[in-house]
mmCIF file of C-alpha atoms in Angstrom:
data_model
loop_
_atom_site.group_PDB
_atom_site.id
_atom_site.type_symbol
_atom_site.label_atom_id
_atom_site.label_comp_id
_atom_site.label_asym_id
_atom_site.label_seq_id
_atom_site.Cartn_x
_atom_site.Cartn_y
_atom_site.Cartn_z
ATOM 1 C CA UNK E 812 -13.393 18.264 -11.991
ATOM 2 C CA UNK E 813 -14.640 14.856 -10.820
ATOM 3 C CA UNK E 814 -18.426 14.750 -10.910
ATOM 4 C CA UNK E 815 -20.382 14.412 -7.665
ATOM 5 C CA UNK E 816 -22.265 11.353 -8.948
ATOM 6 C CA UNK E 817 -18.977 9.457 -8.979
ATOM 7 C CA UNK E 818 -18.634 9.884 -5.220
ATOM 8 C CA UNK E 819 -20.241 6.523 -4.413
ATOM 9 C CA UNK E 820 -18.005 4.695 -6.889
ATOM 10 C CA UNK E 821 -14.861 6.385 -5.520
ATOM 11 C CA UNK E 822 -15.957 5.524 -1.974
ATOM 12 C CA UNK E 823 -16.356 1.821 -2.848
ATOM 13 C CA UNK E 824 -13.078 1.781 -4.799
ATOM 14 C CA UNK E 825 -11.444 3.401 -1.779
ATOM 15 C CA UNK E 826 -12.874 0.645 0.423
ATOM 16 C CA UNK E 827 -11.406 -1.985 -1.894
ATOM 17 C CA UNK E 828 -8.029 -0.241 -1.848
ATOM 18 C CA UNK E 829 -8.145 0.183 1.951
ATOM 19 C CA UNK E 830 -8.751 -3.507 2.685
ATOM 20 C CA UNK E 831 -5.059 -4.374 2.416
ATOM 21 C CA UNK E 832 -3.790 -1.469 4.563
ATOM 22 C CA UNK E 833 -6.509 -2.194 7.152
ATOM 23 C CA UNK E 834 -5.334 -5.813 7.294
ATOM 24 C CA UNK E 835 -1.762 -4.608 7.823
ATOM 25 C CA UNK E 836 -2.406 -1.907 10.430
ATOM 26 C CA UNK E 837 -5.168 -3.257 12.634
ATOM 27 C CA UNK E 838 -3.246 -6.093 14.289
ATOM 28 C CA UNK E 839 -0.010 -4.149 14.910
ATOM 29 C CA UNK E 840 -0.895 -3.256 18.544
ATOM 30 C CA UNK E 841 -1.354 -6.978 19.236
ATOM 31 C CA UNK E 842 2.223 -8.005 18.369
ATOM 32 C CA UNK E 843 3.246 -8.502 21.996
ATOM 33 C CA UNK E 844 0.084 -10.454 22.794
ATOM 34 C CA UNK E 845 0.469 -12.656 19.717
ATOM 35 C CA UNK E 846 4.086 -13.389 20.659
ATOM 36 C CA UNK E 847 3.012 -14.397 24.163
ATOM 37 C CA UNK E 848 0.048 -16.552 23.083
ATOM 38 C CA UNK E 849 1.970 -18.356 20.331
ATOM 39 C CA UNK E 850 5.157 -18.785 22.417
ATOM 40 C CA UNK E 851 7.374 -16.818 20.047
ATOM 41 C CA UNK E 852 9.135 -13.455 19.738
ATOM 42 C CA UNK E 853 7.902 -10.087 18.463
ATOM 43 C CA UNK E 854 10.525 -10.306 15.687
ATOM 44 C CA UNK E 855 9.007 -13.639 14.538
ATOM 45 C CA UNK E 856 5.515 -12.108 14.668
ATOM 46 C CA UNK E 857 6.862 -9.349 12.370
ATOM 47 C CA UNK E 858 7.428 -12.124 9.799
ATOM 48 C CA UNK E 859 3.618 -12.348 9.465
ATOM 49 C CA UNK E 860 3.822 -8.812 8.111
ATOM 50 C CA UNK E 861 6.515 -9.820 5.629
ATOM 51 C CA UNK E 862 4.500 -12.875 4.512
ATOM 52 C CA UNK E 863 1.502 -10.590 3.960
ATOM 53 C CA UNK E 864 3.562 -8.272 1.761
ATOM 54 C CA UNK E 865 4.934 -11.239 -0.199
ATOM 55 C CA UNK E 866 1.432 -12.654 -0.675
ATOM 56 C CA UNK E 867 -0.076 -9.386 -1.845
ATOM 57 C CA UNK E 868 2.855 -8.826 -4.211
ATOM 58 C CA UNK E 869 2.731 -12.297 -5.786
ATOM 59 C CA UNK E 870 -1.057 -12.333 -5.863
ATOM 60 C CA UNK E 871 -1.232 -9.151 -7.911
ATOM 61 C CA UNK E 872 0.581 -10.881 -10.766
ATOM 62 C CA UNK E 873 -2.062 -13.623 -10.595
ATOM 63 C CA UNK E 874 -5.052 -11.276 -10.710
ATOM 64 C CA UNK E 875 -3.837 -8.942 -13.445
ATOM 65 C CA UNK E 876 -4.388 -11.373 -16.350
ATOM 66 C CA UNK E 877 -7.576 -12.731 -14.721
ATOM 67 C CA UNK E 878 -9.082 -9.240 -14.539
ATOM 68 C CA UNK E 879 -8.301 -8.620 -18.208
ATOM 69 C CA UNK E 880 -9.586 -12.034 -19.325
ATOM 70 C CA UNK E 881 -12.767 -12.401 -17.222
ATOM 71 C CA UNK E 882 -13.652 -8.789 -16.414
ATOM 72 C CA UNK E 883 -13.272 -7.059 -13.059
ATOM 73 C CA UNK E 884 -15.971 -8.557 -10.854
ATOM 74 C CA UNK E 885 -15.561 -12.367 -10.960
ATOM 75 C CA UNK E 886 -11.850 -12.429 -9.962
ATOM 76 C CA UNK E 887 -12.602 -9.720 -7.383
ATOM 77 C CA UNK E 888 -15.334 -11.771 -5.709
ATOM 78 C CA UNK E 889 -13.225 -14.950 -5.659
ATOM 79 C CA UNK E 890 -10.349 -13.055 -4.068
ATOM 80 C CA UNK E 891 -12.586 -11.518 -1.419
ATOM 81 C CA UNK E 892 -13.979 -14.952 -0.515
ATOM 82 C CA UNK E 893 -10.414 -16.253 -0.044
ATOM 83 C CA UNK E 894 -9.684 -13.227 2.160
ATOM 84 C CA UNK E 895 -12.781 -13.785 4.298
ATOM 85 C CA UNK E 896 -11.984 -17.470 4.929
ATOM 86 C CA UNK E 897 -8.304 -16.787 5.682
ATOM 87 C CA UNK E 898 -9.261 -14.026 8.136
ATOM 88 C CA UNK E 899 -11.490 -16.494 9.963
ATOM 89 C CA UNK E 900 -8.633 -19.015 10.031
ATOM 90 C CA UNK E 901 -6.321 -16.451 11.676
ATOM 91 C CA UNK E 902 -8.631 -16.387 14.702
ATOM 92 C CA UNK E 903 -7.844 -20.025 15.498
ATOM 93 C CA UNK E 904 -4.121 -20.337 14.632
ATOM 94 C CA UNK E 905 -2.268 -22.830 16.911
ATOM 95 C CA UNK E 906 1.292 -21.626 16.198
ATOM 96 C CA UNK E 907 3.288 -18.860 14.536
ATOM 97 C CA UNK E 908 4.148 -20.855 11.390
ATOM 98 C CA UNK E 909 0.471 -21.481 10.631
ATOM 99 C CA UNK E 910 -0.204 -17.816 11.278
ATOM 100 C CA UNK E 911 2.517 -16.775 8.815
ATOM 101 C CA UNK E 912 0.988 -19.101 6.186
ATOM 102 C CA UNK E 913 -2.560 -17.850 6.703
ATOM 103 C CA UNK E 914 -1.431 -14.247 6.477
ATOM 104 C CA UNK E 915 0.082 -15.091 3.082
ATOM 105 C CA UNK E 916 -3.260 -16.574 1.918
ATOM 106 C CA UNK E 917 -5.177 -13.620 3.366
ATOM 107 C CA UNK E 918 -2.938 -11.289 1.365
ATOM 108 C CA UNK E 919 -3.448 -13.218 -1.878
ATOM 109 C CA UNK E 920 -7.188 -12.762 -1.377
ATOM 110 C CA UNK E 921 -7.063 -9.075 -0.471
ATOM 111 C CA UNK E 922 -4.888 -8.040 -3.394
ATOM 112 C CA UNK E 923 -7.741 -8.869 -5.792
ATOM 113 C CA UNK E 924 -9.455 -5.816 -4.318
ATOM 114 C CA UNK E 925 -6.367 -3.653 -4.784
ATOM 115 C CA UNK E 926 -5.744 -4.603 -8.430
ATOM 116 C CA UNK E 927 -9.433 -4.413 -9.354
ATOM 117 C CA UNK E 928 -9.860 -0.954 -7.834
ATOM 118 C CA UNK E 929 -6.801 0.465 -9.644
ATOM 119 C CA UNK E 930 -7.940 -1.094 -12.930
ATOM 120 C CA UNK E 931 -11.438 0.351 -12.505
ATOM 121 C CA UNK E 932 -9.996 3.832 -11.982
ATOM 122 C CA UNK E 933 -8.259 3.524 -15.368
ATOM 123 C CA UNK E 934 -11.494 2.154 -16.890
ATOM 124 C CA UNK E 935 -13.771 4.885 -15.562
ATOM 125 C CA UNK E 936 -11.763 8.112 -15.653
ATOM 126 C CA UNK E 937 -9.768 10.003 -18.301
ATOM 127 C CA UNK E 938 -5.986 10.005 -17.934
ATOM 128 C CA UNK E 939 -5.810 13.637 -16.773
ATOM 129 C CA UNK E 940 -8.224 12.906 -13.903
ATOM 130 C CA UNK E 941 -6.433 9.795 -12.619
ATOM 131 C CA UNK E 942 -3.997 11.520 -10.195
ATOM 132 C CA UNK E 943 -6.940 13.449 -8.704
ATOM 133 C CA UNK E 944 -8.958 10.240 -8.345
ATOM 134 C CA UNK E 945 -6.021 8.508 -6.663
ATOM 135 C CA UNK E 946 -5.773 11.458 -4.265
ATOM 136 C CA UNK E 947 -9.453 11.027 -3.411
ATOM 137 C CA UNK E 948 -8.943 7.288 -2.952
ATOM 138 C CA UNK E 949 -6.123 8.102 -0.543
ATOM 139 C CA UNK E 950 -8.593 10.075 1.556
ATOM 140 C CA UNK E 951 -10.544 6.835 2.059
ATOM 141 C CA UNK E 952 -7.411 4.689 2.262
ATOM 142 C CA UNK E 953 -5.873 7.137 4.715
ATOM 143 C CA UNK E 954 -8.617 6.373 7.208
ATOM 144 C CA UNK E 955 -7.179 2.869 7.613
ATOM 145 C CA UNK E 956 -3.984 3.907 9.425
ATOM 146 C CA UNK E 957 -6.076 6.362 11.446
ATOM 147 C CA UNK E 958 -8.793 3.937 12.456
ATOM 148 C CA UNK E 959 -7.199 0.497 12.197
ATOM 149 C CA UNK E 960 -4.443 0.631 14.838
ATOM 150 C CA UNK E 961 -6.599 2.737 17.164
ATOM 151 C CA UNK E 962 -9.471 0.253 16.977
ATOM 152 C CA UNK E 963 -6.978 -2.607 17.090
ATOM 153 C CA UNK E 964 -5.349 -1.160 20.217
ATOM 154 C CA UNK E 965 -8.628 -0.933 22.114
ATOM 155 C CA UNK E 966 -9.912 -4.300 20.901
ATOM 156 C CA UNK E 967 -6.598 -5.979 21.791
ATOM 157 C CA UNK E 968 -6.462 -4.323 25.212
ATOM 158 C CA UNK E 969 -10.035 -5.383 26.039
ATOM 159 C CA UNK E 970 -10.524 -8.730 24.291
ATOM 160 C CA UNK E 971 -7.161 -9.929 22.955
ATOM 161 C CA UNK E 972 -5.846 -9.976 19.382
ATOM 162 C CA UNK E 973 -8.092 -12.723 17.918
ATOM 163 C CA UNK E 974 -11.246 -10.555 17.601
ATOM 164 C CA UNK E 975 -9.271 -8.219 15.332
ATOM 165 C CA UNK E 976 -9.389 -10.891 12.622
ATOM 166 C CA UNK E 977 -13.126 -11.414 13.136
ATOM 167 C CA UNK E 978 -13.558 -7.685 12.458
ATOM 168 C CA UNK E 979 -11.426 -8.000 9.311
ATOM 169 C CA UNK E 980 -13.570 -10.937 8.155
ATOM 170 C CA UNK E 981 -16.735 -8.835 8.587
ATOM 171 C CA UNK E 982 -15.078 -5.936 6.754
ATOM 172 C CA UNK E 983 -14.335 -8.277 3.835
ATOM 173 C CA UNK E 984 -18.004 -9.332 3.706
ATOM 174 C CA UNK E 985 -19.218 -5.704 3.725
ATOM 175 C CA UNK E 986 -16.822 -4.703 0.935
ATOM 176 C CA UNK E 987 -17.828 -7.730 -1.168
ATOM 177 C CA UNK E 988 -21.513 -6.760 -0.898
ATOM 178 C CA UNK E 989 -20.778 -3.088 -1.647
ATOM 179 C CA UNK E 990 -18.762 -4.015 -4.746
ATOM 180 C CA UNK E 991 -21.466 -6.393 -5.969
ATOM 181 C CA UNK E 992 -24.328 -3.924 -5.644
ATOM 182 C CA UNK E 993 -22.554 -0.578 -6.086
ATOM 183 C CA UNK E 994 -19.978 -0.950 -8.865
ATOM 184 C CA UNK E 995 -20.731 -1.010 -12.596
ATOM 185 C CA UNK E 996 -19.224 -3.519 -14.992
ATOM 186 C CA UNK E 997 -16.373 -1.337 -16.206
ATOM 187 C CA UNK E 998 -14.628 -3.683 -18.603
ATOM 188 C CA UNK E 999 -15.702 -6.157 -21.270
ATOM 189 C CA UNK E 1000 -13.933 -9.516 -20.773
ATOM 190 C CA UNK E 1001 -11.283 -10.150 -23.416
ATOM 191 C CA UNK E 1002 -11.243 -13.888 -24.307
ATOM 192 C CA UNK E 1003 -8.210 -13.363 -26.539
ATOM 193 C CA UNK E 1004 -5.999 -12.921 -23.466
ATOM 194 C CA UNK E 1005 -4.326 -16.236 -22.731
ATOM 195 C CA UNK E 1006 -3.868 -17.568 -19.192
ATOM 196 C CA UNK E 1007 -0.954 -19.807 -20.166
ATOM 197 C CA UNK E 1008 2.345 -18.877 -18.476
ATOM 198 C CA UNK E 1009 4.274 -17.916 -21.618
ATOM 199 C CA UNK E 1010 1.718 -15.395 -23.000
ATOM 200 C CA UNK E 1011 1.174 -13.980 -19.487
ATOM 201 C CA UNK E 1012 4.890 -13.418 -19.027
ATOM 202 C CA UNK E 1013 5.119 -11.935 -22.518
ATOM 203 C CA UNK E 1014 2.263 -9.573 -21.668
ATOM 204 C CA UNK E 1015 3.984 -8.478 -18.458
ATOM 205 C CA UNK E 1016 7.209 -7.950 -20.383
ATOM 206 C CA UNK E 1017 5.353 -5.746 -22.905
ATOM 207 C CA UNK E 1018 4.149 -3.617 -20.014
ATOM 208 C CA UNK E 1019 7.504 -3.586 -18.212
ATOM 209 C CA UNK E 1020 9.556 -2.428 -21.201
ATOM 210 C CA UNK E 1021 7.444 0.712 -21.645
ATOM 211 C CA UNK E 1022 9.870 3.462 -20.453
ATOM 212 C CA UNK E 1023 7.177 5.526 -18.744
ATOM 213 C CA UNK E 1024 5.991 2.453 -16.856
ATOM 214 C CA UNK E 1025 9.322 1.308 -15.471
ATOM 215 C CA UNK E 1026 10.516 4.831 -14.646
ATOM 216 C CA UNK E 1027 7.499 5.810 -12.563
ATOM 217 C CA UNK E 1028 6.657 2.328 -11.256
ATOM 218 C CA UNK E 1029 10.132 1.875 -9.745
ATOM 219 C CA UNK E 1030 10.417 5.507 -8.616
ATOM 220 C CA UNK E 1031 7.084 5.235 -6.812
ATOM 221 C CA UNK E 1032 7.646 1.736 -5.437
ATOM 222 C CA UNK E 1033 11.149 2.343 -4.070
ATOM 223 C CA UNK E 1034 10.080 5.623 -2.490
ATOM 224 C CA UNK E 1035 6.906 4.069 -1.077
ATOM 225 C CA UNK E 1036 8.863 1.215 0.523
ATOM 226 C CA UNK E 1037 9.795 3.845 3.115
ATOM 227 C CA UNK E 1038 6.170 3.642 4.284
ATOM 228 C CA UNK E 1039 6.419 -0.142 4.655
ATOM 229 C CA UNK E 1040 9.659 0.335 6.598
ATOM 230 C CA UNK E 1041 7.876 2.703 8.974
ATOM 231 C CA UNK E 1042 4.849 0.418 9.375
ATOM 232 C CA UNK E 1043 6.981 -2.650 10.114
ATOM 233 C CA UNK E 1044 9.301 -0.767 12.487
ATOM 234 C CA UNK E 1045 6.646 1.266 14.311
ATOM 235 C CA UNK E 1046 5.663 -1.388 16.936
ATOM 236 C CA UNK E 1047 9.343 -1.828 17.830
ATOM 237 C CA UNK E 1048 10.076 1.909 17.631
ATOM 238 C CA UNK E 1049 7.193 3.127 19.779
ATOM 239 C CA UNK E 1050 6.280 0.180 22.034
ATOM 240 C CA UNK E 1051 9.789 -1.215 22.678
ATOM 241 C CA UNK E 1052 12.225 1.702 22.254
ATOM 242 C CA UNK E 1053 9.936 4.477 23.564
ATOM 243 C CA UNK E 1054 7.856 2.113 25.786
ATOM 244 C CA UNK E 1055 4.372 3.427 24.963
ATOM 245 C CA UNK E 1056 1.371 1.146 25.548
ATOM 246 C CA UNK E 1057 -0.852 -0.379 22.841
ATOM 247 C CA UNK E 1058 -3.551 2.307 23.104
ATOM 248 C CA UNK E 1059 -1.135 5.234 22.881
ATOM 249 C CA UNK E 1060 0.653 3.518 20.012
ATOM 250 C CA UNK E 1061 -2.658 3.346 18.148
ATOM 251 C CA UNK E 1062 -3.202 7.082 18.636
ATOM 252 C CA UNK E 1063 0.339 7.922 17.494
ATOM 253 C CA UNK E 1064 -0.144 5.792 14.383
ATOM 254 C CA UNK E 1065 -3.474 7.517 13.706
ATOM 255 C CA UNK E 1066 -1.879 10.956 14.076
ATOM 256 C CA UNK E 1067 0.865 10.014 11.630
ATOM 257 C CA UNK E 1068 -1.673 9.069 9.000
ATOM 258 C CA UNK E 1069 -3.084 12.616 9.086
ATOM 259 C CA UNK E 1070 0.105 13.699 7.312
ATOM 260 C CA UNK E 1071 -0.378 11.184 4.503
ATOM 261 C CA UNK E 1072 -4.069 12.031 4.107
ATOM 262 C CA UNK E 1073 -3.561 15.790 4.274
ATOM 263 C CA UNK E 1074 -0.748 15.724 1.744
ATOM 264 C CA UNK E 1075 -2.711 13.576 -0.703
ATOM 265 C CA UNK E 1076 -5.563 16.093 -0.583
ATOM 266 C CA UNK E 1077 -3.148 19.012 -0.920
ATOM 267 C CA UNK E 1078 -1.884 17.212 -4.025
ATOM 268 C CA UNK E 1079 -5.264 17.697 -5.732
ATOM 269 C CA UNK E 1080 -5.000 21.457 -5.211
ATOM 270 C CA UNK E 1081 -1.359 21.671 -6.268
ATOM 271 C CA UNK E 1082 -2.097 19.811 -9.512
ATOM 272 C CA UNK E 1083 -4.004 22.903 -10.665
ATOM 273 C CA UNK E 1084 -0.696 24.799 -10.808
ATOM 274 C CA UNK E 1085 1.953 22.102 -11.237
ATOM 275 C CA UNK E 1086 2.366 18.977 -13.369
ATOM 276 C CA UNK E 1087 2.589 15.484 -11.890
ATOM 277 C CA UNK E 1088 6.251 15.344 -12.936
ATOM 278 C CA UNK E 1089 7.033 18.525 -10.979
ATOM 279 C CA UNK E 1090 5.121 17.250 -7.951
ATOM 280 C CA UNK E 1091 7.047 13.964 -7.861
ATOM 281 C CA UNK E 1092 10.442 15.660 -8.128
ATOM 282 C CA UNK E 1093 9.606 18.268 -5.464
ATOM 283 C CA UNK E 1094 8.247 15.661 -3.047
ATOM 284 C CA UNK E 1095 11.253 13.349 -3.432
ATOM 285 C CA UNK E 1096 13.752 16.198 -3.048
ATOM 286 C CA UNK E 1097 12.026 17.385 0.156
ATOM 287 C CA UNK E 1098 11.761 13.803 1.406
ATOM 288 C CA UNK E 1099 15.520 13.335 0.878
ATOM 289 C CA UNK E 1100 16.355 16.426 2.960
ATOM 290 C CA UNK E 1101 14.016 15.281 5.754
ATOM 291 C CA UNK E 1102 15.345 11.719 5.955
ATOM 292 C CA UNK E 1103 19.015 12.805 5.862
ATOM 293 C CA UNK E 1104 18.269 15.180 8.764
ATOM 294 C CA UNK E 1105 16.463 12.310 10.537
ATOM 295 C CA UNK E 1106 19.415 9.963 10.019
ATOM 296 C CA UNK E 1107 21.996 12.454 11.348
ATOM 297 C CA UNK E 1108 19.838 13.186 14.407
ATOM 298 C CA UNK E 1109 19.262 9.457 15.070
ATOM 299 C CA UNK E 1110 22.967 8.590 14.816
ATOM 300 C CA UNK E 1111 23.804 11.349 17.299
ATOM 301 C CA UNK E 1112 20.972 10.300 19.655
ATOM 302 C CA UNK E 1113 19.317 13.724 19.465
ATOM 303 C CA UNK E 1114 15.707 12.562 19.139
ATOM 304 C CA UNK E 1115 13.073 11.938 21.780
ATOM 305 C CA UNK E 1116 9.535 10.725 21.136
ATOM 306 C CA UNK E 1117 8.181 14.099 19.949
ATOM 307 C CA UNK E 1118 11.123 14.804 17.621
ATOM 308 C CA UNK E 1119 10.828 11.343 16.071
ATOM 309 C CA UNK E 1120 7.104 11.799 15.499
ATOM 310 C CA UNK E 1121 7.664 15.253 13.925
ATOM 311 C CA UNK E 1122 10.252 14.011 11.409
ATOM 312 C CA UNK E 1123 8.207 10.918 10.486
ATOM 313 C CA UNK E 1124 5.127 13.133 10.063
ATOM 314 C CA UNK E 1125 6.922 15.288 7.481
ATOM 315 C CA UNK E 1126 8.430 12.253 5.754
ATOM 316 C CA UNK E 1127 5.024 10.585 5.312
ATOM 317 C CA UNK E 1128 3.580 13.837 3.965
ATOM 318 C CA UNK E 1129 6.034 13.721 1.065
ATOM 319 C CA UNK E 1130 4.816 10.207 0.216
ATOM 320 C CA UNK E 1131 1.239 11.492 0.172
ATOM 321 C CA UNK E 1132 2.282 13.913 -2.579
ATOM 322 C CA UNK E 1133 4.435 11.615 -4.727
ATOM 323 C CA UNK E 1134 2.425 8.377 -4.626
ATOM 324 C CA UNK E 1135 -0.788 9.375 -6.497
ATOM 325 C CA UNK E 1136 1.303 11.098 -9.179
ATOM 326 C CA UNK E 1137 3.682 8.181 -9.771
ATOM 327 C CA UNK E 1138 0.669 5.828 -9.933
ATOM 328 C CA UNK E 1139 -1.135 8.027 -12.441
ATOM 329 C CA UNK E 1140 1.896 8.399 -14.727
ATOM 330 C CA UNK E 1141 2.722 4.677 -14.469
ATOM 331 C CA UNK E 1142 -0.698 3.635 -15.809
ATOM 332 C CA UNK E 1143 -1.213 6.479 -18.296
ATOM 333 C CA UNK E 1144 0.203 4.668 -21.398
ATOM 334 C CA UNK E 1145 -2.168 1.687 -21.087
ATOM 335 C CA UNK E 1146 -5.710 0.997 -22.213
ATOM 336 C CA UNK E 1147 -5.862 -2.672 -23.241
ATOM 337 C CA UNK E 1148 -3.488 -4.127 -20.631
ATOM 338 C CA UNK E 1149 -4.624 -2.006 -17.709
ATOM 339 C CA UNK E 1150 -5.210 -4.980 -15.393
ATOM 340 C CA UNK E 1151 -1.770 -6.401 -16.075
ATOM 341 C CA UNK E 1152 -0.150 -2.960 -15.755
ATOM 342 C CA UNK E 1153 -1.817 -2.189 -12.422
ATOM 343 C CA UNK E 1154 -0.994 -5.693 -11.168
ATOM 344 C CA UNK E 1155 2.651 -5.361 -12.131
ATOM 345 C CA UNK E 1156 2.837 -1.903 -10.568
ATOM 346 C CA UNK E 1157 1.355 -3.250 -7.343
ATOM 347 C CA UNK E 1158 3.595 -6.317 -7.361
ATOM 348 C CA UNK E 1159 6.705 -4.164 -7.691
ATOM 349 C CA UNK E 1160 5.529 -1.869 -4.913
ATOM 350 C CA UNK E 1161 4.554 -4.640 -2.504
ATOM 351 C CA UNK E 1162 7.565 -6.792 -3.383
ATOM 352 C CA UNK E 1163 9.929 -3.977 -2.453
ATOM 353 C CA UNK E 1164 7.789 -3.316 0.607
ATOM 354 C CA UNK E 1165 8.209 -6.969 1.649
ATOM 355 C CA UNK E 1166 11.987 -6.670 1.332
ATOM 356 C CA UNK E 1167 11.973 -3.470 3.402
ATOM 357 C CA UNK E 1168 9.806 -5.009 6.144
ATOM 358 C CA UNK E 1169 11.976 -8.138 6.175
ATOM 359 C CA UNK E 1170 15.043 -5.914 6.654
ATOM 360 C CA UNK E 1171 13.269 -4.235 9.564
ATOM 361 C CA UNK E 1172 12.670 -7.637 11.212
ATOM 362 C CA UNK E 1173 16.385 -8.406 10.964
ATOM 363 C CA UNK E 1174 18.034 -5.065 11.798
ATOM 364 C CA UNK E 1175 15.609 -2.944 13.854
ATOM 365 C CA UNK E 1176 15.900 -4.256 17.409
ATOM 366 C CA UNK E 1177 16.744 -1.564 19.989
ATOM 367 C CA UNK E 1178 17.665 1.454 17.849
ATOM 368 C CA UNK E 1179 15.921 3.641 15.259
ATOM 369 C CA UNK E 1180 19.140 4.090 13.253
ATOM 370 C CA UNK E 1181 18.644 0.980 11.018
ATOM 371 C CA UNK E 1182 15.118 2.178 10.182
ATOM 372 C CA UNK E 1183 16.363 5.603 9.116
ATOM 373 C CA UNK E 1184 19.196 4.056 7.070
ATOM 374 C CA UNK E 1185 16.689 1.917 5.137
ATOM 375 C CA UNK E 1186 14.388 4.914 4.566
ATOM 376 C CA UNK E 1187 17.261 7.170 3.441
ATOM 377 C CA UNK E 1188 18.503 4.504 1.017
ATOM 378 C CA UNK E 1189 15.088 4.023 -0.592
ATOM 379 C CA UNK E 1190 14.352 7.750 -0.900
ATOM 380 C CA UNK E 1191 17.672 8.704 -2.490
ATOM 381 C CA UNK E 1192 17.566 5.677 -4.807
ATOM 382 C CA UNK E 1193 14.076 6.683 -5.988
ATOM 383 C CA UNK E 1194 15.265 10.225 -6.724
ATOM 384 C CA UNK E 1195 18.210 8.910 -8.770
ATOM 385 C CA UNK E 1196 15.974 6.532 -10.777
ATOM 386 C CA UNK E 1197 13.561 9.389 -11.503
ATOM 387 C CA UNK E 1198 16.338 11.644 -12.776
ATOM 388 C CA UNK E 1199 17.835 8.946 -15.008
ATOM 389 C CA UNK E 1200 14.545 7.486 -16.284
ATOM 390 C CA UNK E 1201 12.693 10.660 -17.189
ATOM 391 C CA UNK E 1202 15.378 11.615 -19.707
ATOM 392 C CA UNK E 1203 14.400 8.641 -21.876
ATOM 393 C CA UNK E 1204 10.619 9.063 -21.987
ATOM 394 C CA UNK E 1205 8.029 11.333 -23.482
ATOM 395 C CA UNK E 1206 5.290 11.437 -20.857
ATOM 396 C CA UNK E 1207 1.833 10.423 -22.056
ATOM 397 C CA UNK E 1208 -1.004 12.395 -20.456
#
């Protein structure tokens, strides 16, 4: 049982983890307005989402060694300052190419918060508690897809899309202050860790070749790329294909997130009766059945707005079950290289998410079928990797 006096720490760690998702979700209702103001297309605006995923993926590899070498707080604060300045720059972008570049920089800044929060969970809690802590973090993180697009929809409708990035800048400042005053120093800096490229790469390779790491990191990341597919496709799916307005889109997106949040909290209860390994397998098997049904219905043009929402709701619920368990089992073998392990895990997850969102920008235009094909491919691939990989490891709890 996680002690009540850890609630404040979990809340702040959740805020750090939520910064990236908030930065992804809040400007989605403004895609059409951005395209108009910057004289471009919605598909090109979607590339700002891909550049964000690329930035947050690459940046995690940068922060992992820094967090292990200098402790958690200094790299975290530098990253948050970069995020704050890049968010301000997004308010004044003159063209889409500059916007794409600034979103990359914004992502590099925000991922310091993501890697630091995951590392601190491993620092502060015993291995058996980690999946439960991640489920609690998801309760905080889950508020971002509930609040962000809804707020973004109203702000965009009333004031345009630029104020969204002013709000994100202020959010970055608040989180920086909360982390400074509310988080303990959880890790003693290790000056023996080299920041030269060769030792860093060797360190990452040491992490990567651990069977438990690569099995659960890739299972979780490939499965979770279905979420990135949904996020990237949702403005096209709901606002273009189903022709809902920005405000209604925000409410639909918020409703969808209830599935992810609810499932992640249900996960905490289910862990009393089932192991993390059983939870992952059950969630992926259910997710496979749902997405195959979704794909068949989409190909045969059997789905309206409500049917699409219902199937996506169930699909996202499965991710809410599997994700905290794959994250917990991925990090369980590590004590010394926790920062590098969490960074590599995040980089794999976000890198695959960037590929999925890039595929959405290319293939999802006026039909939901390409979206469901991508989601079915990722889900079934994750299930196959899990079945092959878990035969070769002895899980460390």
